[in-house]
Tab-separated table of C-alpha atoms in Angstrom:
chain	number	residue	atom	x	y	z
C	1	MET	CA	-34.493	68.841	-4.101
C	2	VAL	CA	-32.991	65.592	-5.477
C	3	ARG	CA	-34.300	62.403	-3.980
C	4	CYS	CA	-31.747	59.567	-3.417
C	5	ASP	CA	-33.065	56.017	-3.835
C	6	ASN	CA	-31.041	53.627	-1.608
C	7	GLY	CA	-33.227	50.599	-2.330
C	8	PRO	CA	-30.791	48.721	-4.683
C	9	ILE	CA	-27.864	49.258	-2.330
C	10	LEU	CA	-29.802	47.927	0.628
C	11	ARG	CA	-30.912	44.874	-1.317
C	12	VAL	CA	-27.300	44.054	-2.258
C	13	LEU	CA	-26.162	44.414	1.343
C	14	LEU	CA	-28.996	42.226	2.538
C	15	LEU	CA	-28.128	39.561	-0.009
C	16	GLN	CA	-24.490	39.520	1.124
C	17	ILE	CA	-25.533	39.171	4.749
C	18	LEU	CA	-27.732	36.207	3.859
C	19	VAL	CA	-24.889	34.511	1.985
C	20	TRP	CA	-22.480	34.973	4.906
C	21	LEU	CA	-25.086	33.728	7.349
C	22	SER	CA	-25.821	30.606	5.286
C	23	CYS	CA	-22.087	29.793	5.019
C	24	PHE	CA	-21.694	30.158	8.770
C	25	ILE	CA	-24.656	27.872	9.464
C	26	PHE	CA	-23.400	25.265	6.946
C	27	SER	CA	-19.897	25.193	8.448
C	28	SER	CA	-21.358	24.879	11.952
C	29	VAL	CA	-23.472	21.913	10.901
C	30	GLU	CA	-20.476	20.268	9.188
C	31	ALA	CA	-18.332	20.660	12.275
C	32	PHE	CA	-21.120	19.284	14.465
C	33	CYS	CA	-21.763	16.234	12.258
C	34	GLY	CA	-18.079	15.354	11.882
C	35	SER	CA	-16.254	14.118	8.806
C	36	GLU	CA	-19.309	12.369	7.310
C	37	THR	CA	-20.424	15.627	5.688
C	38	THR	CA	-18.096	16.689	2.870
C	39	SER	CA	-18.236	19.862	0.884
C	40	ARG	CA	-16.860	20.858	-2.454
C	41	PRO	CA	-14.607	23.900	-2.167
C	42	LEU	CA	-15.950	27.104	-3.646
C	43	PHE	CA	-12.475	28.089	-4.801
C	44	PRO	CA	-10.470	25.087	-6.139
C	45	SER	CA	-6.855	25.030	-5.162
C	46	ARG	CA	-3.942	22.621	-5.178
C	47	LEU	CA	-4.922	21.425	-1.705
C	48	HIS	CA	-8.238	20.106	-2.989
C	49	SER	CA	-6.875	18.611	-6.212
C	50	PRO	CA	-6.253	14.867	-6.637
C	51	PRO	CA	-2.855	14.010	-5.151
C	52	ALA	CA	-1.839	12.052	-8.245
C	53	LEU	CA	-1.711	15.267	-10.278
C	54	TYR	CA	0.969	16.748	-8.042
C	55	MET	CA	2.772	13.615	-6.951
C	56	ALA	CA	5.617	14.213	-9.394
C	57	GLU	CA	6.277	17.679	-7.922
C	58	ASP	CA	6.843	16.314	-4.433
C	59	ASP	CA	10.521	15.901	-3.603
C	60	ASP	CA	9.723	13.013	-1.276
C	61	TYR	CA	7.882	11.041	-3.928
C	62	ASP	CA	9.421	7.711	-4.797
C	63	GLU	CA	8.235	4.967	-7.091
C	64	ASP	CA	7.984	2.553	-4.185
C	65	SER	CA	5.808	4.883	-2.127
C	66	SER	CA	2.895	4.540	-4.515
C	67	ASP	CA	2.592	0.780	-4.053
C	68	SER	CA	-0.390	-0.743	-2.362
C	69	PHE	CA	1.971	-2.150	0.266
C	70	SER	CA	3.474	0.075	2.921
C	71	SER	CA	7.234	0.257	3.290
C	72	GLU	CA	7.073	-1.083	6.827
C	73	SER	CA	5.554	-4.333	5.566
C	74	PHE	CA	8.897	-5.117	3.898
C	75	ALA	CA	11.112	-4.003	6.807
C	76	MET	CA	13.694	-6.521	8.008
C	77	ASP	CA	16.388	-6.307	10.633
C	78	PRO	CA	19.737	-6.988	8.898
C	79	THR	CA	20.928	-8.827	12.008
C	80	SER	CA	17.875	-11.089	12.214
C	81	GLU	CA	17.961	-14.821	11.620
C	82	ILE	CA	15.844	-14.611	8.474
C	83	ALA	CA	18.240	-12.033	7.010
C	84	ARG	CA	21.154	-14.333	7.785
C	85	THR	CA	19.358	-17.252	6.153
C	86	ILE	CA	18.732	-15.312	2.940
C	87	LEU	CA	22.228	-13.835	2.677
C	88	ARG	CA	24.333	-16.739	3.899
C	89	ASP	CA	22.338	-19.790	2.783
C	90	THR	CA	20.263	-18.688	-0.216
C	91	LEU	CA	22.691	-16.186	-1.763
C	92	GLN	CA	25.897	-17.831	-0.494
C	93	LEU	CA	27.441	-14.561	0.722
C	94	SER	CA	30.204	-14.307	3.292
C	95	SER	CA	29.935	-12.801	6.757
C	96	GLU	CA	31.997	-9.801	5.589
C	97	GLN	CA	29.555	-9.147	2.763
C	98	HIS	CA	26.690	-9.473	5.244
C	99	GLN	CA	28.298	-6.789	7.399
C	100	GLN	CA	28.818	-4.523	4.386
C	101	LEU	CA	25.156	-4.809	3.422
C	102	ALA	CA	24.080	-4.038	6.971
C	103	LYS	CA	26.374	-1.006	6.989
C	104	LEU	CA	24.938	0.092	3.652
C	105	ALA	CA	21.463	0.174	5.226
C	106	VAL	CA	22.759	2.497	7.936
C	107	LEU	CA	24.527	4.761	5.427
C	108	VAL	CA	21.492	5.056	3.160
C	109	ASN	CA	19.239	5.899	6.097
C	110	ASP	CA	21.704	8.534	7.280
C	111	TRP	CA	22.139	10.114	3.834
C	112	ASN	CA	18.402	10.006	3.209
C	113	SER	CA	17.845	12.550	5.971
C	114	ARG	CA	19.942	15.027	3.946
C	115	VAL	CA	19.361	13.965	0.338
C	116	ASN	CA	16.205	12.267	-0.889
C	117	LEU	CA	17.718	8.958	-1.999
C	118	VAL	CA	14.631	6.793	-1.419
C	119	SER	CA	11.133	7.461	-0.181
C	120	ARG	CA	11.312	9.188	3.196
C	121	LYS	CA	7.951	7.775	4.228
C	122	ASP	CA	8.534	5.296	7.075
C	123	CYS	CA	12.231	5.235	6.201
C	124	SER	CA	14.501	3.404	8.650
C	125	ARG	CA	17.470	1.052	8.636
C	126	ASP	CA	15.211	-2.003	8.540
C	127	VAL	CA	13.062	-0.563	5.730
C	128	VAL	CA	16.146	0.229	3.637
C	129	PHE	CA	17.495	-3.276	4.151
C	130	GLY	CA	14.257	-5.153	3.486
C	131	ARG	CA	12.704	-2.843	0.902
C	132	HIS	CA	15.738	-1.863	-1.185
C	133	ILE	CA	18.872	-3.909	-0.444
C	134	LEU	CA	17.507	-7.463	-0.451
C	135	PRO	CA	15.428	-7.091	-3.668
C	136	SER	CA	18.518	-5.656	-5.385
C	137	LEU	CA	20.257	-8.994	-4.777
C	138	ALA	CA	17.533	-11.034	-6.478
C	139	PRO	CA	19.481	-11.458	-9.770
C	140	LEU	CA	22.160	-13.472	-7.918
C	141	PRO	CA	20.286	-16.796	-7.616
C	142	LEU	CA	18.967	-16.341	-11.157
C	143	LEU	CA	22.303	-15.677	-12.887
C	144	SER	CA	24.893	-17.330	-10.672
C	145	SER	CA	27.151	-20.005	-12.116
C	146	SER	CA	25.485	-22.669	-9.959
C	147	SER	CA	21.943	-21.630	-10.855
C	148	SER	CA	19.727	-24.335	-12.305
C	149	LEU	CA	17.384	-21.706	-13.753
C	150	LEU	CA	19.772	-21.104	-16.645
C	151	ASP	CA	19.427	-24.676	-17.874
C	152	ASP	CA	15.885	-24.167	-19.163
C	153	ALA	CA	16.476	-20.649	-20.495
C	154	GLU	CA	15.167	-20.070	-24.014
C	155	ASP	CA	17.921	-17.532	-24.718
C	156	PRO	CA	21.157	-19.405	-25.599
C	157	SER	CA	23.211	-16.209	-25.199
C	158	LEU	CA	22.209	-15.867	-21.532
C	159	ARG	CA	25.164	-16.740	-19.351
C	160	PRO	CA	25.932	-16.373	-15.638
C	161	PHE	CA	27.879	-13.647	-13.888
C	162	ALA	CA	31.621	-14.032	-14.419
C	163	PRO	CA	34.737	-12.176	-13.234
C	164	GLY	CA	35.752	-9.258	-15.422
C	165	GLN	CA	32.255	-8.520	-16.700
C	166	ARG	CA	31.073	-4.923	-16.771
C	167	VAL	CA	27.776	-3.759	-15.286
C	168	CYS	CA	26.119	-0.382	-15.859
C	169	ASP	CA	23.419	0.614	-13.375
C	170	VAL	CA	21.338	3.338	-15.060
C	171	GLY	CA	19.215	5.608	-12.875
C	172	THR	CA	20.899	4.289	-9.759
C	173	GLY	CA	19.258	6.890	-7.493
C	174	GLY	CA	20.270	5.846	-3.985
C	175	GLY	CA	22.604	3.171	-5.355
C	176	PHE	CA	20.092	0.433	-6.160
C	177	PRO	CA	20.588	-2.163	-7.362
C	178	GLY	CA	24.196	-1.185	-8.127
C	179	LEU	CA	25.746	-0.971	-4.655
C	180	PRO	CA	24.313	-4.229	-3.231
C	181	LEU	CA	25.339	-6.095	-6.391
C	182	ALA	CA	28.817	-4.546	-6.235
C	183	ILE	CA	29.169	-5.875	-2.680
C	184	ALA	CA	28.006	-9.341	-3.702
C	185	LEU	CA	30.070	-9.434	-6.940
C	186	PRO	CA	33.463	-7.866	-6.186
C	187	GLU	CA	35.026	-9.422	-9.334
C	188	LEU	CA	32.733	-7.409	-11.618
C	189	GLU	CA	33.181	-3.751	-12.593
C	190	PHE	CA	30.262	-1.415	-11.927
C	191	LEU	CA	29.415	1.974	-13.384
C	192	LEU	CA	26.586	3.751	-11.544
C	193	VAL	CA	24.856	6.377	-13.681
C	194	ASP	CA	22.495	9.142	-12.613
C	195	SER	CA	21.729	12.645	-13.832
C	196	ARG	CA	21.230	14.055	-10.320
C	197	GLY	CA	24.523	15.145	-8.864
C	198	LYS	CA	23.445	15.210	-5.209
C	199	LYS	CA	22.369	11.583	-5.253
C	200	LEU	CA	25.467	10.509	-7.135
C	201	ALA	CA	27.719	12.274	-4.618
C	202	ALA	CA	26.018	10.374	-1.797
C	203	VAL	CA	26.406	7.089	-3.689
C	204	GLN	CA	30.115	7.715	-4.269
C	205	ASP	CA	30.610	8.551	-0.590
C	206	MET	CA	28.869	5.342	0.497
C	207	ALA	CA	30.967	3.308	-1.934
C	208	ASP	CA	34.128	4.866	-0.500
C	209	GLN	CA	33.070	4.165	3.088
C	210	LEU	CA	32.306	0.561	2.174
C	211	GLY	CA	35.691	0.193	0.483
C	212	LEU	CA	34.240	-0.791	-2.898
C	213	LYS	CA	37.073	-0.573	-5.416
C	214	ASN	CA	34.938	-1.933	-8.244
C	215	VAL	CA	32.478	1.004	-8.303
C	216	LYS	CA	32.689	4.132	-10.433
C	217	THR	CA	30.077	6.801	-11.019
C	218	PHE	CA	28.998	8.763	-14.083
C	219	HIS	CA	27.134	12.055	-13.732
C	220	GLY	CA	24.836	12.449	-16.706
C	221	ARG	CA	22.221	10.717	-18.771
C	222	ALA	CA	22.676	7.234	-20.193
C	223	GLU	CA	22.291	8.571	-23.726
C	224	SER	CA	25.462	10.644	-23.323
C	225	ILE	CA	27.667	7.638	-22.516
C	226	PRO	CA	29.976	6.909	-25.486
C	227	GLU	CA	28.919	4.058	-27.723
C	228	ALA	CA	32.443	2.635	-27.523
C	229	ARG	CA	31.787	1.624	-23.909
C	230	LYS	CA	29.940	-1.685	-24.063
C	231	PHE	CA	28.627	-3.594	-21.064
C	232	ASP	CA	27.741	-7.202	-20.354
C	233	TRP	CA	24.856	-6.176	-18.128
C	234	VAL	CA	22.723	-3.080	-17.734
C	235	THR	CA	20.553	-2.892	-14.624
C	236	GLY	CA	17.655	-0.666	-13.650
C	237	ARG	CA	14.967	-0.578	-11.004
C	238	SER	CA	11.628	1.010	-11.951
C	239	VAL	CA	13.379	3.955	-13.614
C	240	ALA	CA	10.919	4.469	-16.468
C	241	ALA	CA	8.657	2.550	-18.801
C	242	ILE	CA	10.511	-0.488	-20.123
C	243	LYS	CA	10.393	0.654	-23.758
C	244	THR	CA	11.686	4.108	-22.852
C	245	PHE	CA	14.432	2.624	-20.698
C	246	ALA	CA	15.389	0.288	-23.532
C	247	PHE	CA	15.820	3.278	-25.852
C	248	TRP	CA	18.136	4.955	-23.349
C	249	ILE	CA	20.471	1.979	-22.934
C	250	ASP	CA	20.271	0.293	-26.343
C	251	HIS	CA	23.746	1.466	-27.367
C	252	LEU	CA	25.365	0.287	-24.121
C	253	LEU	CA	24.871	-3.475	-24.471
C	254	LYS	CA	27.316	-5.734	-26.252
C	255	ASP	CA	25.865	-6.828	-29.575
C	256	GLY	CA	27.891	-9.984	-30.140
C	257	LYS	CA	30.263	-8.468	-32.660
C	258	SER	CA	33.897	-9.483	-32.368
C	259	SER	CA	36.038	-7.130	-30.309
C	260	LYS	CA	39.642	-7.717	-29.384
C	261	GLY	CA	40.331	-7.936	-25.684
C	262	SER	CA	43.117	-9.077	-23.421
C	263	ASP	CA	41.915	-12.675	-23.602
C	264	GLY	CA	41.215	-12.757	-27.336
C	265	GLU	CA	37.971	-12.285	-29.185
C	266	ASP	CA	34.767	-11.466	-27.352
C	267	ARG	CA	31.501	-12.338	-29.058
C	268	SER	CA	29.315	-12.109	-25.968
C	269	VAL	CA	25.875	-10.518	-25.999
C	270	GLY	CA	24.755	-8.057	-23.353
C	271	HIS	CA	21.532	-8.318	-21.358
C	272	LEU	CA	19.249	-5.978	-19.485
C	273	ILE	CA	18.237	-6.843	-15.911
C	274	TYR	CA	15.189	-4.809	-14.966
C	275	LEU	CA	13.464	-4.877	-11.580
C	276	ASN	CA	9.864	-3.901	-12.083
C	277	ARG	CA	6.401	-4.339	-10.644
C	278	ARG	CA	4.429	-7.480	-11.334
C	279	ASP	CA	2.030	-5.874	-13.803
C	280	VAL	CA	3.832	-6.043	-17.162
C	281	GLU	CA	2.305	-5.919	-20.624
C	282	ASP	CA	1.937	-9.199	-22.454
C	283	GLU	CA	3.860	-7.941	-25.485
C	284	LEU	CA	6.875	-7.326	-23.269
C	285	LEU	CA	6.686	-10.750	-21.692
C	286	GLU	CA	6.993	-12.299	-25.139
C	287	LEU	CA	10.503	-10.797	-25.449
C	288	VAL	CA	11.913	-11.640	-22.001
C	289	SER	CA	14.629	-14.247	-21.563
C	290	ARG	CA	13.783	-14.761	-17.885
C	291	ASP	CA	10.885	-13.621	-15.712
C	292	GLU	CA	10.964	-14.470	-12.012
C	293	ASP	CA	9.331	-13.057	-8.890
C	294	ILE	CA	11.813	-11.663	-6.384
C	295	ALA	CA	9.988	-13.404	-3.543
C	296	ASP	CA	10.544	-16.776	-5.229
C	297	LEU	CA	14.204	-16.082	-5.959
C	298	LEU	CA	14.967	-15.118	-2.359
C	299	GLY	CA	12.787	-17.828	-0.836
C	300	CYS	CA	10.688	-15.397	1.198
C	301	SER	CA	7.064	-14.779	0.286
C	302	GLU	CA	6.864	-11.340	1.904
C	303	ILE	CA	10.165	-9.850	0.798
C	304	SER	CA	9.066	-7.885	-2.292
C	305	ASP	CA	6.202	-7.246	-4.699
C	306	LYS	CA	8.472	-6.907	-7.741
C	307	ARG	CA	9.884	-9.224	-10.371
C	308	VAL	CA	13.173	-9.626	-12.240
C	309	LEU	CA	12.989	-9.328	-16.024
C	310	VAL	CA	15.959	-10.230	-18.242
C	311	PHE	CA	16.060	-9.039	-21.878
C	312	SER	CA	18.662	-9.892	-24.505
C	313	GLN	CA	20.351	-7.217	-26.583
C	314	SER	CA	18.181	-7.994	-29.605
C	315	ALA	CA	15.021	-7.724	-27.497
C	316	VAL	CA	16.206	-4.402	-26.078
C	317	HIS	CA	16.852	-3.128	-29.589
C	318	SER	CA	13.336	-4.131	-30.669
C	319	LEU	CA	11.841	-2.367	-27.648
C	320	ALA	CA	13.905	0.736	-28.371
C	321	LEU	CA	12.609	0.891	-31.937
C	322	ALA	CA	9.030	0.452	-30.736
C	323	SER	CA	9.357	3.140	-28.083
C	324	GLY	CA	8.983	6.056	-30.503
C	325	GLU	CA	11.552	8.022	-28.493
C	326	LYS	CA	14.021	10.425	-30.082
C	327	LEU	CA	17.572	11.165	-29.036
C	328	ARG	CA	17.633	14.388	-27.022
C	329	VAL	CA	21.166	14.286	-25.661
C	330	PRO	CA	24.115	13.997	-28.099
C	331	ARG	CA	26.297	10.999	-27.407
C	332	ARG	CA	29.976	11.391	-26.724
C	333	GLY	CA	32.997	9.722	-28.211
C	334	GLY	CA	32.099	9.174	-31.838
C	335	GLY	CA	28.504	8.207	-31.267
C	336	THR	CA	25.453	9.441	-33.047
C	337	THR	CA	25.250	13.161	-32.555
C	338	ALA	CA	22.295	15.450	-32.923
C	339	ARG	CA	22.602	17.143	-36.279
C	340	SER	CA	22.105	20.845	-36.463
C	341	HIS	CA	19.523	22.211	-38.845
C	342	ARG	CA	21.541	25.402	-39.238
C	343	LYS	CA	23.115	25.741	-42.664
C	344	SER	CA	26.661	26.855	-43.296
C	345	ASN	CA	27.288	30.552	-43.724
C	346	LYS	CA	29.085	29.884	-47.010
C	347	SER	CA	25.983	28.457	-48.650
C	348	ARG	CA	23.870	31.421	-47.681
C	349	PRO	CA	23.590	34.432	-49.984
C	350	ARG	CA	25.037	37.572	-48.494
C	351	LYS	CA	22.382	39.619	-46.858
C	352	SER	CA	21.935	43.049	-48.405
C	353	SER	CA	22.521	45.982	-46.131
C	354	ALA	CA	19.482	47.665	-44.727
C	355	ARG	CA	18.822	51.237	-45.675
C	356	GLY	CA	20.494	53.584	-43.241
C	357	GLU	CA	22.663	50.819	-41.785
C	358	TRP	CA	26.072	51.924	-40.531
C	359	GLN	CA	28.994	50.718	-42.632
C	360	LYS	CA	32.723	51.140	-42.177
C	361	ARG	CA	34.182	53.579	-44.697
C	362	ASP	CA	37.467	53.411	-46.516
C	363	SER	CA	39.908	55.775	-44.784
C	364	SER	CA	41.960	56.212	-48.005
C	365	ALA	CA	39.036	57.728	-49.904
C	366	PRO	CA	38.876	61.573	-50.078
C	367	LYS	CA	36.687	63.064	-47.427
C	368	GLN	CA	33.532	64.797	-48.473
C	369	ARG	CA	33.357	68.023	-46.501
C	370	GLY	CA	30.869	69.904	-48.731
C	371	TYR	CA	33.065	72.886	-49.718
C	372	GLU	CA	35.271	71.588	-52.541
C	373	GLY	CA	35.912	74.434	-55.106
C	374	PHE	CA	34.834	77.067	-52.567
C	375	ARG	CA	36.233	80.568	-53.138
C	376	ARG	CA	36.219	83.333	-50.603
C	377	PHE	CA	34.147	86.460	-51.291
C	378	ASP	CA	37.161	88.732	-50.887
C	379	SER	CA	39.036	86.987	-53.687
C	380	LEU	CA	36.096	87.462	-56.016
C	381	GLN	CA	36.156	91.242	-55.454
C	382	GLU	CA	39.842	91.464	-56.239
C	383	ASN	CA	39.266	89.943	-59.648
């Protein structure tokens, strides 16, 4: 008779029961004590990981949503008295332009429920107007023809906005700062660039509803814009690191070389207008032509936590060289193209055929059937 020893099995079962019982008691104590008792998960998952690691995967993530200030702290009613003071008195805009900007806030809020144009957190008409539209207009008092800030500019090539100038807004997203500037500067031509087709379709629709004839869109990356198309201004709002952004748009700015136009020779130099957070590296500040807080430009201390940085074409070129970036998208229209490392077939030696490889035979050659010179047996007997 064979004796069966169940001792090890019973000990394993008892150990499992003790583990389950201890987990139950621990969870009961945690629930009783409240949120003061925290536990480390036994099985790590995305839910327990730091949110910063997965922030880029969230469709609702926006650069502005990560600020220390909430979006509601910058909300402003476009029909309020303070909004009228900023638009009509500080920026010298007309009542029609004021109405267009207010309508833009409504359109962005409506489109944002379908396409993620800006951060959807606490998004409303007032948030869009105060958080996105008004800061986009900050370059106006800095670069207007009546601005006194240009008098003490260290960059002699920096000049104010003028009719006929061309502006390229790279990474426009929900249309910022391109659409508000296009409303405020109807004499300038704007090209709004973005690689995301859904956002660009919404921007084009809003421009059509606002009746903006000076706005065109380009679906693609800035690197793919032909080098022949030069701009007086390139704008961007927290699109990427400044050096990386400078590499993308380096070929778009006018470099001061003579080019024939309708009014003669044009030796103007293009500039980059970049809206960024207040924390900027010191080495970048050494290259800026102008550096002003948006709150100071608009005359409202609680309007924005960003600043306006203006770089000349030479400064942008220096930043592009220091970025260490490489061209990934071939440029169109005679620009620098990505060279292929594939050699021409003519320079390659002809590859020898592999053994047993099928080859096409010459149909004019005699067929080899295996019985050439064959004689029948009967004919042999007759001889």
